PDB file of C-alpha atoms in Angstrom:
ATOM      1  CA  UNK X   1     -32.507  15.688 -67.842  1.00  0.00           C
ATOM      2  CA  UNK X   2     -29.372  13.569 -67.454  1.00  0.00           C
ATOM      3  CA  UNK X   3     -26.980  13.571 -64.556  1.00  0.00           C
ATOM      4  CA  UNK X   4     -24.103  15.145 -66.496  1.00  0.00           C
ATOM      5  CA  UNK X   5     -26.331  17.756 -68.024  1.00  0.00           C
ATOM      6  CA  UNK X   6     -27.560  18.638 -64.559  1.00  0.00           C
ATOM      7  CA  UNK X   7     -23.997  18.758 -63.209  1.00  0.00           C
ATOM      8  CA  UNK X   8     -22.878  21.070 -66.011  1.00  0.00           C
ATOM      9  CA  UNK X   9     -26.055  23.135 -65.930  1.00  0.00           C
ATOM     10  CA  UNK X  10     -25.759  23.804 -62.203  1.00  0.00           C
ATOM     11  CA  UNK X  11     -22.068  23.598 -61.411  1.00  0.00           C
ATOM     12  CA  UNK X  12     -20.577  25.548 -64.300  1.00  0.00           C
ATOM     13  CA  UNK X  13     -22.725  28.666 -64.191  1.00  0.00           C
ATOM     14  CA  UNK X  14     -22.890  28.730 -60.394  1.00  0.00           C
ATOM     15  CA  UNK X  15     -19.116  28.532 -60.106  1.00  0.00           C
ATOM     16  CA  UNK X  16     -18.562  31.116 -62.823  1.00  0.00           C
ATOM     17  CA  UNK X  17     -21.107  33.527 -61.342  1.00  0.00           C
ATOM     18  CA  UNK X  18     -19.777  33.180 -57.818  1.00  0.00           C
ATOM     19  CA  UNK X  19     -16.142  33.651 -58.871  1.00  0.00           C
ATOM     20  CA  UNK X  20     -17.050  36.624 -61.063  1.00  0.00           C
ATOM     21  CA  UNK X  21     -19.119  38.204 -58.312  1.00  0.00           C
ATOM     22  CA  UNK X  22     -16.333  37.796 -55.758  1.00  0.00           C
ATOM     23  CA  UNK X  23     -13.715  39.232 -58.116  1.00  0.00           C
ATOM     24  CA  UNK X  24     -15.904  42.179 -59.130  1.00  0.00           C
ATOM     25  CA  UNK X  25     -16.738  42.988 -55.518  1.00  0.00           C
ATOM     26  CA  UNK X  26     -13.097  42.940 -54.423  1.00  0.00           C
ATOM     27  CA  UNK X  27     -11.977  45.006 -57.415  1.00  0.00           C
ATOM     28  CA  UNK X  28     -14.674  47.619 -56.904  1.00  0.00           C
ATOM     29  CA  UNK X  29     -13.915  47.945 -53.195  1.00  0.00           C
ATOM     30  CA  UNK X  30     -10.190  48.262 -53.825  1.00  0.00           C
ATOM     31  CA  UNK X  31     -10.726  50.923 -56.497  1.00  0.00           C
ATOM     32  CA  UNK X  32     -12.975  52.984 -54.214  1.00  0.00           C
ATOM     33  CA  UNK X  33     -10.587  52.746 -51.299  1.00  0.00           C
ATOM     34  CA  UNK X  34      -7.577  53.597 -53.447  1.00  0.00           C
ATOM     35  CA  UNK X  35      -9.397  56.606 -54.896  1.00  0.00           C
ATOM     36  CA  UNK X  36     -10.258  57.851 -51.400  1.00  0.00           C
ATOM     37  CA  UNK X  37      -6.673  57.447 -50.255  1.00  0.00           C
ATOM     38  CA  UNK X  38      -5.291  59.340 -53.275  1.00  0.00           C
ATOM     39  CA  UNK X  39      -7.785  62.161 -52.751  1.00  0.00           C
ATOM     40  CA  UNK X  40      -6.865  62.520 -49.097  1.00  0.00           C
ATOM     41  CA  UNK X  41      -3.139  62.465 -49.783  1.00  0.00           C
ATOM     42  CA  UNK X  42      -3.470  65.073 -52.537  1.00  0.00           C
ATOM     43  CA  UNK X  43      -5.512  67.362 -50.281  1.00  0.00           C
ATOM     44  CA  UNK X  44      -2.761  67.596 -47.686  1.00  0.00           C
ATOM     45  CA  UNK X  45      -0.397  70.440 -48.453  1.00  0.00           C
ATOM     46  CA  UNK X  46       0.711  71.628 -45.036  1.00  0.00           C
ATOM     47  CA  UNK X  47       2.376  70.413 -41.890  1.00  0.00           C
ATOM     48  CA  UNK X  48       3.773  67.098 -40.752  1.00  0.00           C
ATOM     49  CA  UNK X  49       0.876  66.515 -38.321  1.00  0.00           C
ATOM     50  CA  UNK X  50      -1.668  66.473 -41.143  1.00  0.00           C
ATOM     51  CA  UNK X  51       0.572  64.104 -43.059  1.00  0.00           C
ATOM     52  CA  UNK X  52       0.748  61.800 -40.061  1.00  0.00           C
ATOM     53  CA  UNK X  53      -3.051  61.783 -39.914  1.00  0.00           C
ATOM     54  CA  UNK X  54      -3.248  60.995 -43.615  1.00  0.00           C
ATOM     55  CA  UNK X  55      -0.670  58.248 -43.208  1.00  0.00           C
ATOM     56  CA  UNK X  56      -2.777  56.740 -40.428  1.00  0.00           C
ATOM     57  CA  UNK X  57      -5.848  56.879 -42.666  1.00  0.00           C
ATOM     58  CA  UNK X  58      -3.906  55.280 -45.504  1.00  0.00           C
ATOM     59  CA  UNK X  59      -2.554  52.556 -43.222  1.00  0.00           C
ATOM     60  CA  UNK X  60      -6.045  51.822 -41.905  1.00  0.00           C
ATOM     61  CA  UNK X  61      -7.314  51.652 -45.471  1.00  0.00           C
ATOM     62  CA  UNK X  62      -4.569  49.241 -46.506  1.00  0.00           C
ATOM     63  CA  UNK X  63      -5.296  47.050 -43.490  1.00  0.00           C
ATOM     64  CA  UNK X  64      -9.010  47.019 -44.338  1.00  0.00           C
ATOM     65  CA  UNK X  65      -8.344  46.109 -47.982  1.00  0.00           C
ATOM     66  CA  UNK X  66      -5.934  43.386 -46.872  1.00  0.00           C
ATOM     67  CA  UNK X  67      -8.596  41.923 -44.582  1.00  0.00           C
ATOM     68  CA  UNK X  68     -11.255  42.081 -47.316  1.00  0.00           C
ATOM     69  CA  UNK X  69      -8.895  40.321 -49.740  1.00  0.00           C
ATOM     70  CA  UNK X  70      -8.229  37.632 -47.126  1.00  0.00           C
ATOM     71  CA  UNK X  71     -11.990  37.117 -46.720  1.00  0.00           C
ATOM     72  CA  UNK X  72     -12.479  36.912 -50.500  1.00  0.00           C
ATOM     73  CA  UNK X  73      -9.707  34.338 -50.805  1.00  0.00           C
ATOM     74  CA  UNK X  74     -11.306  32.278 -48.029  1.00  0.00           C
ATOM     75  CA  UNK X  75     -14.691  32.384 -49.759  1.00  0.00           C
ATOM     76  CA  UNK X  76     -13.136  31.420 -53.091  1.00  0.00           C
ATOM     77  CA  UNK X  77     -11.283  28.511 -51.469  1.00  0.00           C
ATOM     78  CA  UNK X  78     -14.564  27.294 -49.947  1.00  0.00           C
ATOM     79  CA  UNK X  79     -16.294  27.576 -53.315  1.00  0.00           C
ATOM     80  CA  UNK X  80     -13.522  25.581 -54.991  1.00  0.00           C
ATOM     81  CA  UNK X  81     -13.773  22.917 -52.268  1.00  0.00           C
ATOM     82  CA  UNK X  82     -17.520  22.730 -52.823  1.00  0.00           C
ATOM     83  CA  UNK X  83     -16.991  22.300 -56.562  1.00  0.00           C
ATOM     84  CA  UNK X  84     -14.492  19.468 -55.979  1.00  0.00           C
ATOM     85  CA  UNK X  85     -16.929  17.773 -53.581  1.00  0.00           C
ATOM     86  CA  UNK X  86     -19.759  18.110 -56.094  1.00  0.00           C
ATOM     87  CA  UNK X  87     -17.611  16.622 -58.862  1.00  0.00           C
ATOM     88  CA  UNK X  88     -16.660  13.696 -56.628  1.00  0.00           C
ATOM     89  CA  UNK X  89     -20.299  13.108 -55.720  1.00  0.00           C
ATOM     90  CA  UNK X  90     -21.478  13.225 -59.320  1.00  0.00           C
ATOM     91  CA  UNK X  91     -18.678  10.823 -60.280  1.00  0.00           C
ATOM     92  CA  UNK X  92     -19.962   8.393 -57.620  1.00  0.00           C
ATOM     93  CA  UNK X  93     -23.485   8.736 -59.016  1.00  0.00           C
ATOM     94  CA  UNK X  94     -22.214   7.917 -62.500  1.00  0.00           C
ATOM     95  CA  UNK X  95     -20.427   4.840 -61.111  1.00  0.00           C
ATOM     96  CA  UNK X  96     -23.665   3.744 -59.418  1.00  0.00           C
ATOM     97  CA  UNK X  97     -25.517   4.042 -62.713  1.00  0.00           C
ATOM     98  CA  UNK X  98     -22.871   1.940 -64.454  1.00  0.00           C
ATOM     99  CA  UNK X  99     -23.050  -0.753 -61.758  1.00  0.00           C
ATOM    100  CA  UNK X 100     -26.830  -0.816 -62.238  1.00  0.00           C
ATOM    101  CA  UNK X 101     -26.308  -1.451 -65.960  1.00  0.00           C
ATOM    102  CA  UNK X 102     -27.132   2.086 -67.115  1.00  0.00           C
ATOM    103  CA  UNK X 103     -24.752   4.309 -69.014  1.00  0.00           C
ATOM    104  CA  UNK X 104     -24.789   7.974 -67.924  1.00  0.00           C
ATOM    105  CA  UNK X 105     -25.108  10.630 -70.610  1.00  0.00           C
ATOM    106  CA  UNK X 106     -21.769  12.016 -71.801  1.00  0.00           C
ATOM    107  CA  UNK X 107     -20.392  14.893 -69.784  1.00  0.00           C
ATOM    108  CA  UNK X 108     -20.467  18.475 -71.002  1.00  0.00           C
ATOM    109  CA  UNK X 109     -17.191  19.835 -72.440  1.00  0.00           C
ATOM    110  CA  UNK X 110     -16.527  21.949 -69.331  1.00  0.00           C
ATOM    111  CA  UNK X 111     -16.780  18.858 -67.142  1.00  0.00           C
ATOM    112  CA  UNK X 112     -14.352  16.942 -69.359  1.00  0.00           C
ATOM    113  CA  UNK X 113     -11.953  19.897 -69.235  1.00  0.00           C
ATOM    114  CA  UNK X 114     -12.195  19.988 -65.422  1.00  0.00           C
ATOM    115  CA  UNK X 115     -11.358  16.277 -65.227  1.00  0.00           C
ATOM    116  CA  UNK X 116      -8.388  16.777 -67.583  1.00  0.00           C
ATOM    117  CA  UNK X 117      -6.973  19.949 -66.050  1.00  0.00           C
ATOM    118  CA  UNK X 118      -8.453  20.220 -62.556  1.00  0.00           C
ATOM    119  CA  UNK X 119      -9.462  23.793 -63.298  1.00  0.00           C
TER     120      UNK X 119
END
């Protein structure tokens, strides 16, 4: 198996799976929390004290979702940094092969697109 095939075979799917998993997890959590908040708000029909309690619950929920989103963004940033480091490393390996008189196998289309666009 060639270097570029290995890079594309490992890097592309791993990055796509990790990003998809992180996005799905955050979306699911936000939907559940939002549904709970709407249910609690709809259930309150009397008194300002109960509304204050529901507001506190809603504020706590928003704070929790905000923290979870911050954690997801941090994880995604780390994953992107890892991908950039892997690309740099594989580029060095290709340069080593060229210096040794060997030509690396052509990169997969996704790798070429990453080099062109950075995404």
